[in-house]
CSV table of C-alpha atoms in Angstrom, one decimal:
chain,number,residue,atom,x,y,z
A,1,UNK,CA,7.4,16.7,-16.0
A,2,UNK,CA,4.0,15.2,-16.2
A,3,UNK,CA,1.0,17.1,-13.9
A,4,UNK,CA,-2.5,16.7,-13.1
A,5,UNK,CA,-4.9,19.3,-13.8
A,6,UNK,CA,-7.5,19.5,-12.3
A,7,UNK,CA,-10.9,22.2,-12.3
A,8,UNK,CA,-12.6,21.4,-8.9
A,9,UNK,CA,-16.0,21.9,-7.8
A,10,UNK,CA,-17.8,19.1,-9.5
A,11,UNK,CA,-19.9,16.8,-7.2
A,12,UNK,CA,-18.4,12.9,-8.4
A,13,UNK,CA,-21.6,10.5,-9.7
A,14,UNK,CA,-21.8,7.0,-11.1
A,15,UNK,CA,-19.6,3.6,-10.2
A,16,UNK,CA,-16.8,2.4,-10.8
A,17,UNK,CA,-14.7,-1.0,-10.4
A,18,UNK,CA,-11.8,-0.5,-7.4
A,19,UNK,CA,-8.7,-2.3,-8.6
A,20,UNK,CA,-6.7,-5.2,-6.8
A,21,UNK,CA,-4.6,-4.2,-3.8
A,22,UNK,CA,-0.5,-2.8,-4.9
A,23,UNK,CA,0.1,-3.8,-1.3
A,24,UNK,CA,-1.1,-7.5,-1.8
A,25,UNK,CA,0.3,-7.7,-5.5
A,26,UNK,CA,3.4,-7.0,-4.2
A,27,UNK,CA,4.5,-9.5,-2.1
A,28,UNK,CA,2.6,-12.2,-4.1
A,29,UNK,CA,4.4,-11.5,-7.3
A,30,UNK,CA,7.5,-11.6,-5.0
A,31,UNK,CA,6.7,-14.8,-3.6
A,32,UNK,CA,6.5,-16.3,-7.1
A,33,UNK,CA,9.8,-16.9,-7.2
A,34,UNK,CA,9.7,-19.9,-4.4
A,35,UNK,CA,8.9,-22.2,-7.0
A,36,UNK,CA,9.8,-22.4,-10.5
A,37,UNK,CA,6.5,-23.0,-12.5
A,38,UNK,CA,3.9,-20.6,-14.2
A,39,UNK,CA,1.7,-18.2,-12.8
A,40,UNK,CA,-1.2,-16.1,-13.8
A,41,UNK,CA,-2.1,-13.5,-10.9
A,42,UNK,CA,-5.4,-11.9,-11.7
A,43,UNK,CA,-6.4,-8.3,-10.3
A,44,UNK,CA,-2.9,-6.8,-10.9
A,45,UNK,CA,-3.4,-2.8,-11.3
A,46,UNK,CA,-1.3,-1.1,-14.0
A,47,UNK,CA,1.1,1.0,-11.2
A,48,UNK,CA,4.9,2.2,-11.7
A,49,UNK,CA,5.6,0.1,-8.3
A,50,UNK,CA,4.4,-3.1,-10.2
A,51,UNK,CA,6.3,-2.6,-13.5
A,52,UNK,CA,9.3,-2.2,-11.4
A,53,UNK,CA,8.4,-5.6,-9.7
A,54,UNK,CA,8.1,-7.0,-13.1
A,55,UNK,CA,11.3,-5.8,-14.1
A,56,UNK,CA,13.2,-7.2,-11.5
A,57,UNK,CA,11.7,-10.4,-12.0
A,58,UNK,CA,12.6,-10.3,-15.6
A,59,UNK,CA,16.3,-9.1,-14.2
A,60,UNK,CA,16.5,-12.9,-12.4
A,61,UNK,CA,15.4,-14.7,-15.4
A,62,UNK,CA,11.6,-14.6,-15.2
A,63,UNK,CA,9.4,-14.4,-18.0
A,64,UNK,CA,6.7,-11.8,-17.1
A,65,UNK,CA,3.4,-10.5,-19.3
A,66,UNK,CA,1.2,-8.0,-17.9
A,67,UNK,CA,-1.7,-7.9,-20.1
A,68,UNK,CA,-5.1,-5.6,-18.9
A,69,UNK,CA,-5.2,-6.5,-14.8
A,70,UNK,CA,-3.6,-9.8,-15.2
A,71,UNK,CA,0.0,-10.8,-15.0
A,72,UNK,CA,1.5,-14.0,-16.4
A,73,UNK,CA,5.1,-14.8,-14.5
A,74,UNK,CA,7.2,-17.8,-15.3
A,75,UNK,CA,9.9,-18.4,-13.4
A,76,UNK,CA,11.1,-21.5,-14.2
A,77,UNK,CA,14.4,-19.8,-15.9
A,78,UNK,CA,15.1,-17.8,-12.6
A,79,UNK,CA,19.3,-17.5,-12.8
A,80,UNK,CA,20.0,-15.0,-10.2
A,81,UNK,CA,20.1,-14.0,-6.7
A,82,UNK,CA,20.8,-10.5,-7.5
A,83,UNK,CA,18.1,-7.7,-7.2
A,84,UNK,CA,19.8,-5.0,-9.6
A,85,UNK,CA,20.9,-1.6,-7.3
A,86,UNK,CA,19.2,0.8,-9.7
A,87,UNK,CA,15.4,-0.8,-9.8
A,88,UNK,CA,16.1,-1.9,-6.0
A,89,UNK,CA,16.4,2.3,-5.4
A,90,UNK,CA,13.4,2.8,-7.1
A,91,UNK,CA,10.3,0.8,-5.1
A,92,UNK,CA,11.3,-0.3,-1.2
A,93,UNK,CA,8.5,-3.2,-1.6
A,94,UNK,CA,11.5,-4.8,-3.7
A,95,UNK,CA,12.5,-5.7,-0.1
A,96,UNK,CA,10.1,-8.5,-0.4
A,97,UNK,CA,11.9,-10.5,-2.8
A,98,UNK,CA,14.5,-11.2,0.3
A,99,UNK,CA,13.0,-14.3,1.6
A,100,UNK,CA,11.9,-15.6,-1.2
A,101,UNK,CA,15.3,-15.5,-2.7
A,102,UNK,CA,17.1,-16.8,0.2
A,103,UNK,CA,15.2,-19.4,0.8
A,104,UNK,CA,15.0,-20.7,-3.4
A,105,UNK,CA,19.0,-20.4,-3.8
A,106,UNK,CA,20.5,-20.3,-0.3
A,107,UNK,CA,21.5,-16.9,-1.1
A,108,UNK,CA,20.3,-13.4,-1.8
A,109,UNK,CA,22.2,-10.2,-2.4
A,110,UNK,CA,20.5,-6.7,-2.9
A,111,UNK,CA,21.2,-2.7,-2.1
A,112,UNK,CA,18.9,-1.2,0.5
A,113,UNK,CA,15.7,-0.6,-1.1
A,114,UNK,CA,13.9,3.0,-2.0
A,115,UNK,CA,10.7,4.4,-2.3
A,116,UNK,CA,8.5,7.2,-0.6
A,117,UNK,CA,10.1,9.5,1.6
A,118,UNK,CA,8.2,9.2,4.8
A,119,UNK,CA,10.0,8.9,7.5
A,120,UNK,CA,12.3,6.3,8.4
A,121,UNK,CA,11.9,2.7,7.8
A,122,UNK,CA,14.6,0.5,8.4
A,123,UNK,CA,14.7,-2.9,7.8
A,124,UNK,CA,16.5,-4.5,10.9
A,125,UNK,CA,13.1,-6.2,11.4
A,126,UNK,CA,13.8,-8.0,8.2
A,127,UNK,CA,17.2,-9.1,9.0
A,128,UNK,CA,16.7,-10.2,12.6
A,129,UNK,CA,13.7,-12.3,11.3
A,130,UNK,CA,15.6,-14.1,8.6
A,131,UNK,CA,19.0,-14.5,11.0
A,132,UNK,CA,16.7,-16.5,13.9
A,133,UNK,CA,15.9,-18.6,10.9
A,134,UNK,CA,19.8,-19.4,10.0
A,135,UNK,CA,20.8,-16.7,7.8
A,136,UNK,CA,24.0,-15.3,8.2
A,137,UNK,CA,23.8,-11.6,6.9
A,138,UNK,CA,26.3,-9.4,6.0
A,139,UNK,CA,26.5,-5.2,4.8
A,140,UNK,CA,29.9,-4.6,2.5
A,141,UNK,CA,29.9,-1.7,0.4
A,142,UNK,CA,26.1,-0.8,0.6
A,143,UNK,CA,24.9,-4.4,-0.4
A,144,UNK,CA,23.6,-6.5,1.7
A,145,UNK,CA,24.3,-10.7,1.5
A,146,UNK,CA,21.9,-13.4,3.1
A,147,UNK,CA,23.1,-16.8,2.7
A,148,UNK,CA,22.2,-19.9,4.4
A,149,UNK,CA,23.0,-24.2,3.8
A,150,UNK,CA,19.6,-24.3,5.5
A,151,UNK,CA,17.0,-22.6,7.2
A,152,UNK,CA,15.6,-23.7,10.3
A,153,UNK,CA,12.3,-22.5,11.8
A,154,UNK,CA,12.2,-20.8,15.0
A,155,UNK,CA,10.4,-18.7,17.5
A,156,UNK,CA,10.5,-15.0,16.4
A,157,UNK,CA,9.1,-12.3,17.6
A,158,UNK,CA,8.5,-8.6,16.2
A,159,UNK,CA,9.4,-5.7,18.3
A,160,UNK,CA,7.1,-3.3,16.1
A,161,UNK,CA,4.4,-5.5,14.2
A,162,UNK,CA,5.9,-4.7,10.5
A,163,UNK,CA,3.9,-6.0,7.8
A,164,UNK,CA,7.0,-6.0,5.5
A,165,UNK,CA,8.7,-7.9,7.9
A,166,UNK,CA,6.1,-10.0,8.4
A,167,UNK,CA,5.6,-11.2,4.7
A,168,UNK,CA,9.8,-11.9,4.7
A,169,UNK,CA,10.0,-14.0,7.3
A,170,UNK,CA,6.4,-15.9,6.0
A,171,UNK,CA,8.1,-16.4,2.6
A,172,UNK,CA,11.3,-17.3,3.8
A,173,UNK,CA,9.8,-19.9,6.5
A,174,UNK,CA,7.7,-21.9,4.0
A,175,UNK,CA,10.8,-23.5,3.0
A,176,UNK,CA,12.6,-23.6,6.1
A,177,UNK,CA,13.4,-27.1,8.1
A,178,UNK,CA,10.4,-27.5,10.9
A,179,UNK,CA,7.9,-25.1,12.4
A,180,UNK,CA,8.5,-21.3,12.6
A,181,UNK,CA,5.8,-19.4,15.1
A,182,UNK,CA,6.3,-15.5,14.5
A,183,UNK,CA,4.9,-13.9,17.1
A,184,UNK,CA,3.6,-9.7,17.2
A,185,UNK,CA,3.0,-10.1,13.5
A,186,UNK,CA,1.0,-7.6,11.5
A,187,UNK,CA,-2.5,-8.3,10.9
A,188,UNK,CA,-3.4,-6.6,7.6
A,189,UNK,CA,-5.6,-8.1,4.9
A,190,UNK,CA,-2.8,-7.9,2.3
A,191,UNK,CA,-1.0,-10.5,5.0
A,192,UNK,CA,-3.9,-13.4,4.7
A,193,UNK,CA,-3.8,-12.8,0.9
A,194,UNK,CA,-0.3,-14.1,1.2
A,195,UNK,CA,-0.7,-17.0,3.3
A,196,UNK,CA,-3.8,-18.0,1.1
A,197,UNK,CA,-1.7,-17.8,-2.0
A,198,UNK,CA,1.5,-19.6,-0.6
A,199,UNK,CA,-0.5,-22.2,0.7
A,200,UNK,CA,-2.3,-22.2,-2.8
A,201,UNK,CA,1.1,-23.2,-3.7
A,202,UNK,CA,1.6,-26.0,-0.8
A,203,UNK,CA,2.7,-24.1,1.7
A,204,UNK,CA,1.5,-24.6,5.2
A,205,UNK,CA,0.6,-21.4,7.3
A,206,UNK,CA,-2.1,-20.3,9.3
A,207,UNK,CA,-2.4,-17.8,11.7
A,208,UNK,CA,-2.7,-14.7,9.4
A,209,UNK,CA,-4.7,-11.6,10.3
A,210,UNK,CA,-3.9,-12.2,14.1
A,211,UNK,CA,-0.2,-11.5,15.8
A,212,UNK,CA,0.8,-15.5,15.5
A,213,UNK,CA,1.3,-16.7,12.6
A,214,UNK,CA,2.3,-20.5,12.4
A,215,UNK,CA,4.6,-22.0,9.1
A,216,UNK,CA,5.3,-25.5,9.0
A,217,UNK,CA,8.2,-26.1,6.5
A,218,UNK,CA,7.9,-28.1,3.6
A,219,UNK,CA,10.4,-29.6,1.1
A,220,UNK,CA,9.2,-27.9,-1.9
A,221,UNK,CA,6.2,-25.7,-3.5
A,222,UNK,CA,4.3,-25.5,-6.7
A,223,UNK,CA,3.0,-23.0,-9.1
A,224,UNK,CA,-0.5,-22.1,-9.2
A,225,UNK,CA,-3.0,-18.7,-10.3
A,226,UNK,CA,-4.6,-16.6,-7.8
A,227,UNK,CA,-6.6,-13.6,-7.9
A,228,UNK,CA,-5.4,-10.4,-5.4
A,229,UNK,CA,-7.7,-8.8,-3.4
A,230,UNK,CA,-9.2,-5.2,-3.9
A,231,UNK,CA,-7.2,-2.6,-2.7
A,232,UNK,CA,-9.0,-0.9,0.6
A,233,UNK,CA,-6.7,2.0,0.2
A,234,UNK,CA,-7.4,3.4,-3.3
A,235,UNK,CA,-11.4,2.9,-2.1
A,236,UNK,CA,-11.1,4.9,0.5
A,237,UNK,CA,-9.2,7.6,-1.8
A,238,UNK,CA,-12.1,7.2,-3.6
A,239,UNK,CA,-15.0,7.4,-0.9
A,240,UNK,CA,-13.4,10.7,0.1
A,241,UNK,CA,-13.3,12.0,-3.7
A,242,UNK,CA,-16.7,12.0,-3.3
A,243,UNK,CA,-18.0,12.7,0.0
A,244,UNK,CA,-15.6,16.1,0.0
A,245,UNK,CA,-17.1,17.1,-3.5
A,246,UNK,CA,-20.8,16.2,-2.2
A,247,UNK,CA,-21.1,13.2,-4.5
A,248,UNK,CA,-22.8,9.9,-4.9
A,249,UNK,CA,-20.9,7.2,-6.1
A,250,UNK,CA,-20.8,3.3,-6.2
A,251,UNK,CA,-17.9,1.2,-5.0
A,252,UNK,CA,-17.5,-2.4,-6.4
A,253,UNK,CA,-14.7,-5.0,-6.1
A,254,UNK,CA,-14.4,-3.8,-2.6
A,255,UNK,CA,-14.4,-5.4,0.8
A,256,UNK,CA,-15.7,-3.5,3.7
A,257,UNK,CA,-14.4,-5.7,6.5
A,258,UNK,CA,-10.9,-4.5,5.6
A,259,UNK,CA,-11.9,-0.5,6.3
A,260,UNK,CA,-14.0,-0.8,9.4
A,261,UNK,CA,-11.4,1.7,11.1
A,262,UNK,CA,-12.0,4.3,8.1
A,263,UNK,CA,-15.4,4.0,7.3
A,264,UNK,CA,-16.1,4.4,10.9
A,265,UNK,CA,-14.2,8.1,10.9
A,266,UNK,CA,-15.8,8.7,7.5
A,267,UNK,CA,-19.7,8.6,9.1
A,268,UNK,CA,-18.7,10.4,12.0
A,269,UNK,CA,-18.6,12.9,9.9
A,270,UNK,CA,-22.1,13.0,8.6
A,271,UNK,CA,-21.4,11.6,5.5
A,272,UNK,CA,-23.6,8.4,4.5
A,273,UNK,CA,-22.3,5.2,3.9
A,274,UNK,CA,-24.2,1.9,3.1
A,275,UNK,CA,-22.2,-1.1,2.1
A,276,UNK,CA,-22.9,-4.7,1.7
A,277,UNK,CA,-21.0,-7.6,0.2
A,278,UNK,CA,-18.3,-6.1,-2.0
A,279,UNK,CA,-20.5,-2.6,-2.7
A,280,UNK,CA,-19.8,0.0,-1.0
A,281,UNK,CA,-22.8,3.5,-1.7
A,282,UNK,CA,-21.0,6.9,-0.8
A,283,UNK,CA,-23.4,10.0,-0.7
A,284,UNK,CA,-21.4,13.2,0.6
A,285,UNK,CA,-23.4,16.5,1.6
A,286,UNK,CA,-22.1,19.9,2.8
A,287,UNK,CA,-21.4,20.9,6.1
A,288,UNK,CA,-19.8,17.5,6.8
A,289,UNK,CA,-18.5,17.4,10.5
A,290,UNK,CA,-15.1,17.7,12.1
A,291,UNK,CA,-13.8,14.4,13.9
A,292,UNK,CA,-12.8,14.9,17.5
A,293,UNK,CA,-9.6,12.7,17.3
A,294,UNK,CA,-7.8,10.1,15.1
A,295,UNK,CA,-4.7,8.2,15.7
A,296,UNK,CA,-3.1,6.3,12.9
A,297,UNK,CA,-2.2,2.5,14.3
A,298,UNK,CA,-1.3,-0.7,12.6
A,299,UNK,CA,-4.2,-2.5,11.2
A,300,UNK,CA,-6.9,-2.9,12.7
A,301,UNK,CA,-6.8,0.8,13.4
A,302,UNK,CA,-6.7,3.6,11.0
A,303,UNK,CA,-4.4,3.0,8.6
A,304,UNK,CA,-1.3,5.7,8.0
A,305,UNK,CA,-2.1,5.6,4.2
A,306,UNK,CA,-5.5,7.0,4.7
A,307,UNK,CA,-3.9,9.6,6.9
A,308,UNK,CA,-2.5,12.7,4.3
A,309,UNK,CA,-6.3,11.8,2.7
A,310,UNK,CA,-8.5,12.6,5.3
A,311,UNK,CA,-6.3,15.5,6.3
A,312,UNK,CA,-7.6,17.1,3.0
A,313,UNK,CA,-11.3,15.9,3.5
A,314,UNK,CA,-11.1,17.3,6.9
A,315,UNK,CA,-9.8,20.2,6.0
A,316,UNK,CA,-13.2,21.7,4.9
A,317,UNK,CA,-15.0,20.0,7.9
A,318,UNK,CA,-17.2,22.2,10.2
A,319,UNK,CA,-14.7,22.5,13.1
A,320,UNK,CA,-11.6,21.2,14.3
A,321,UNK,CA,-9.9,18.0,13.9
A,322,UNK,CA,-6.8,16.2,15.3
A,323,UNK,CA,-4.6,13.9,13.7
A,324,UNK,CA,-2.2,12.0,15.1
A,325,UNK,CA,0.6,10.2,13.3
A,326,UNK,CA,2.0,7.2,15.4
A,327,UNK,CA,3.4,4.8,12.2
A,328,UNK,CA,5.8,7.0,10.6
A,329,UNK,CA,7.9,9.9,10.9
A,330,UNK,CA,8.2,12.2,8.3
A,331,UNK,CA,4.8,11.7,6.9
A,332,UNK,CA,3.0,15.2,7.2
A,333,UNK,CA,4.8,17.0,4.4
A,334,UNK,CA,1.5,17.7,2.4
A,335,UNK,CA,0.6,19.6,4.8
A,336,UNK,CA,2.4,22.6,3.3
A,337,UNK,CA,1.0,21.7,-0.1
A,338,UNK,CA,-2.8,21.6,1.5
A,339,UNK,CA,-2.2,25.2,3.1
A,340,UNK,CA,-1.6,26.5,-0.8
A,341,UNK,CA,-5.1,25.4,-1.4
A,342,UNK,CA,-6.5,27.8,1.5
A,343,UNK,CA,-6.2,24.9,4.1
A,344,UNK,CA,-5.9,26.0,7.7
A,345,UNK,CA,-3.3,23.2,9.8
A,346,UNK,CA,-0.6,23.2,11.8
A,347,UNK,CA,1.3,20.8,12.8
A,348,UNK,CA,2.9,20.5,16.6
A,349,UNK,CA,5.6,16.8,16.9
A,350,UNK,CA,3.4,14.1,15.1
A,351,UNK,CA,-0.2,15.6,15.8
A,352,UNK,CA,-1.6,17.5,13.2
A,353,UNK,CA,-4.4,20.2,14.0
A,354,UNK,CA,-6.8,20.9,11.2
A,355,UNK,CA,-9.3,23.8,11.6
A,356,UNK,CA,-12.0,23.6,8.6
A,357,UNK,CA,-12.4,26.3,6.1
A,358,UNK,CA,-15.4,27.2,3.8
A,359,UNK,CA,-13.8,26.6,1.0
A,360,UNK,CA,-10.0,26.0,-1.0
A,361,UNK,CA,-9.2,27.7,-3.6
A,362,UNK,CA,-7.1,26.0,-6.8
A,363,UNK,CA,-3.0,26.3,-6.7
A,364,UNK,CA,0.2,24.8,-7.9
A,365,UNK,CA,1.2,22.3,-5.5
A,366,UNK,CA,3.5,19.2,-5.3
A,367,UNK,CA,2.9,15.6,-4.5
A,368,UNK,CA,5.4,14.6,-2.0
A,369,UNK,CA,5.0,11.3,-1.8
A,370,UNK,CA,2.1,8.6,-2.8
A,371,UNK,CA,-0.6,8.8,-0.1
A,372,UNK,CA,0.2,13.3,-0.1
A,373,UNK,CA,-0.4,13.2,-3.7
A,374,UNK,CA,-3.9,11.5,-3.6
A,375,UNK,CA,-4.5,14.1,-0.4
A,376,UNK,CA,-3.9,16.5,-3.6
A,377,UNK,CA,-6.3,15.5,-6.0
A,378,UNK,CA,-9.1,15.0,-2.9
A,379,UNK,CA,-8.5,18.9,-2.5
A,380,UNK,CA,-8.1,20.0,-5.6
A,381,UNK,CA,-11.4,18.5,-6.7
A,382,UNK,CA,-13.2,20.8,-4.2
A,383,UNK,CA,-11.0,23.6,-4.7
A,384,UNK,CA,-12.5,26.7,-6.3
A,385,UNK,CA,-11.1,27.2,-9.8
A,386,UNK,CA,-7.6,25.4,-11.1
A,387,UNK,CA,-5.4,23.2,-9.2
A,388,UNK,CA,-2.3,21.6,-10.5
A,389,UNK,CA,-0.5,18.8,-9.2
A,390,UNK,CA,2.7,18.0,-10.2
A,391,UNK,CA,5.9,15.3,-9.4
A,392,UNK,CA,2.6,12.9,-10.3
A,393,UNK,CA,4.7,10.1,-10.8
A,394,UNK,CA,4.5,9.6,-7.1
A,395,UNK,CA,0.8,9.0,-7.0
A,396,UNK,CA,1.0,6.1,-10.6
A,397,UNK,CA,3.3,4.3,-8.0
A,398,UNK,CA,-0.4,3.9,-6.1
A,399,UNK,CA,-3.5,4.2,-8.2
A,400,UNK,CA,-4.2,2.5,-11.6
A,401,UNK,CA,-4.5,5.8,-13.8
A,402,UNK,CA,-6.6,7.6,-11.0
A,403,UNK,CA,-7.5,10.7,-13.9
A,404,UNK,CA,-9.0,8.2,-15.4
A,405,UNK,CA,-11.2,6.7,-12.8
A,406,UNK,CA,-12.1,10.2,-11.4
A,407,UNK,CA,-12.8,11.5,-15.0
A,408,UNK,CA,-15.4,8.4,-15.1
A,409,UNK,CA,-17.2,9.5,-12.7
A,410,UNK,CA,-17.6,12.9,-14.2
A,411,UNK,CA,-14.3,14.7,-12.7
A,412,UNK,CA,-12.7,17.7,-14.6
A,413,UNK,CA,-9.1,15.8,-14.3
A,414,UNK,CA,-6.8,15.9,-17.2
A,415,UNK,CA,-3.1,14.4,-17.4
A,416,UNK,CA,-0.1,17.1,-18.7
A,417,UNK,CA,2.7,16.4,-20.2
């Protein structure tokens, strides 16, 4: 089993190129298959998530080449409606390829889909959304059948603003008879990125990045290239590399308008932050200061990804800090890896209460899911002496070889077979 080891203590320097978003990626090589035609997608990271993406794509009939960040997907040859059981198990964003599906063939059968354990995150969102638009759905053995003649748009609204539900029912719509409005929609970045590249395709939607999103249904789509947008997540995994370690690194291919939530948190703390355009200038210094309160909240607030993350950076903040998890469940099981490293929380329901110590020390600990692993390797980085991470495969679902990023900027990080 393959672990990261890592020697902490070493202040991160120098820049480095953030890579395009998994959580836009996603859904846009999904929504390829609405129109038979070529693609190239451009600022596609190299992530275990992605190559199982790929692979179900190649599973329908697709023809897919991911060379360097850049993916070439022709699905002209697309055969099936079918997601395969055992990739579907392996990456929940598979999910995505519902709408699309259905609303290319009529007709779309898959299992329900994996991924991190975090808590639980059912998909009835998903369902309702694509039944008010005509689908009749149907659960036998495990497997779940959509099929529809026709669908119809309609006025849908989301009890909980999912953003996985919200890309479903946009995909699915674009081809749909008449106008859809979906109302309490998710706001995220990675949600615009969609409705800029289906309508790059002919689609009609606008609305994204507020909670009404409009689709007006057309006959058919076309192929066309696109480039993703950088992933806010693995920069803020980065920005925290460096402030916990003390360092001084440069952030480019970033967007700051998508991390107003966390870069506010992040100078609360003392730490200094300058940004402008797509560069973002991170320059950590000991002590760096506890934060009062955070609350994780659908975008625009602080983002549950960033969550297990700051939980290690704050964990050798002067003070206390309280974290509170409101998106999922479930999602505060590094926080008996973090204690291994000397870390001083306890957890009470969904709130989290992090007293800061003056210093971890290295351990043996074990990525639980994506977002707890890179919590991991923020720790580890300042711990005193050797930490190894293991059950890595978690965090290459997330970050485009992240040892070698860190190791870039002058981290002691090595991969282990």
């Amino acid at each position: 089993m393959e672990a990261f080891v890592i020697e902490g203590g070493v202040p991160l320097t120098g820049e480095l190129r953030m890579q395009g978003a998994k959580n836009a990626a996603l859904p846009i090589l999904a929504a390829t298959v609405l129109a038979g035609g070529s693609y190239t997608i451009y600022d596609v990271p190299h992530l275990s998530d992605i190559e199982v993406m790929l692979k179900i794509l190649t599973e329908l009939g697709a023809v897919c080449r991911h060379e360097a960040t850049t993916v070439h997907v022709d699905t002209t040859g697309l055969t099936s409606f079918a997601v395969p059981e055992e990739l579907m198990g392996q990456m929940r964003s598979s999910i995505f390829l519902m709408g699309p599906l259905l609303a290319r063939f009529g007709e779309v059968i898959l299992s329900h889909p994996g991924g991190c354990a975090i808590g639980e995150r059912r998909i009835n969102l998903h369902l309702k959304g694509l039944e008010a638009l005509g689908a009749t759905i149907t659960n036998h053995d495990g497997f779940i059948r959509c099929s529809a003649q026709q669908l119809h748009g309609g006025m849908i609204f989301l009890d909980y603003p999912s953003v996985g539900a919200t890309e479903n029912i946009m995909m699915a719509a674009v081809l749909a008879k008449g106008e859809t409005i979906l109302s309490n929609a998710a706001r995220e970045p990675e949600i615009i990125d969609l409705q800029n590249f289906l309508n790059r395709l002919g689609a009609r939607v606008r609305g994204a990045g507020t909670d009404k999103i409009i689709i007006e249904g057309v006959a058919a789509l076309h192929a066309a290239d696109y480039q993703v947008i950088p992933d806010r997540i693995a920069a803020g995994t980065m920005m925290l590399a460096a402030a916990i370690t003390g360092g001084n690194i440069t952030l480019r291919n970033v967007n700051p308008m998508h991390m107003v939530a966390l870069l506010d948190v992040v100078k609360q703390s003392g730490v200094e932050i300058k940004y402008e355009h797509d560069i973002i200038t991170v320059k950590g210094k000991r002590p760096f200061h506890a934060v009062e309160r955070i609350i994780t909240a659908p975008y625009p607030g602080f983002p549950t990804d960033m969550q297990a993350q700051m939980m290690a950076f704050l964990s050798l903040a002067d003070g206390c800090s309280i974290m509170k998890e409101t998106v999922f469940d479930g999602r505060f099981k590094h926080v008996n890896e973090l204690c291994r490293l000397g870390a001083n929380l306890y957890v009470d329901l969904n709130n989290a209460f992090i007293r800061g110590v003056p210093h971890l020390s290295g351990a043996v600990v074990e990525a639980t899911d994506l977002r707890a692993g890179a919590a991991l390797l923020i720790a580890g980085l300042a711990a005193e002496g050797e930490t190894i991470v293991t059950r890595i495969h978690h965090i290459d679902r997330g970050y485009d070889r992240i040892e070698v990023q860190l190791a870039s900027l002058g981290a002691r990080i090595r991969r282990q077979s």
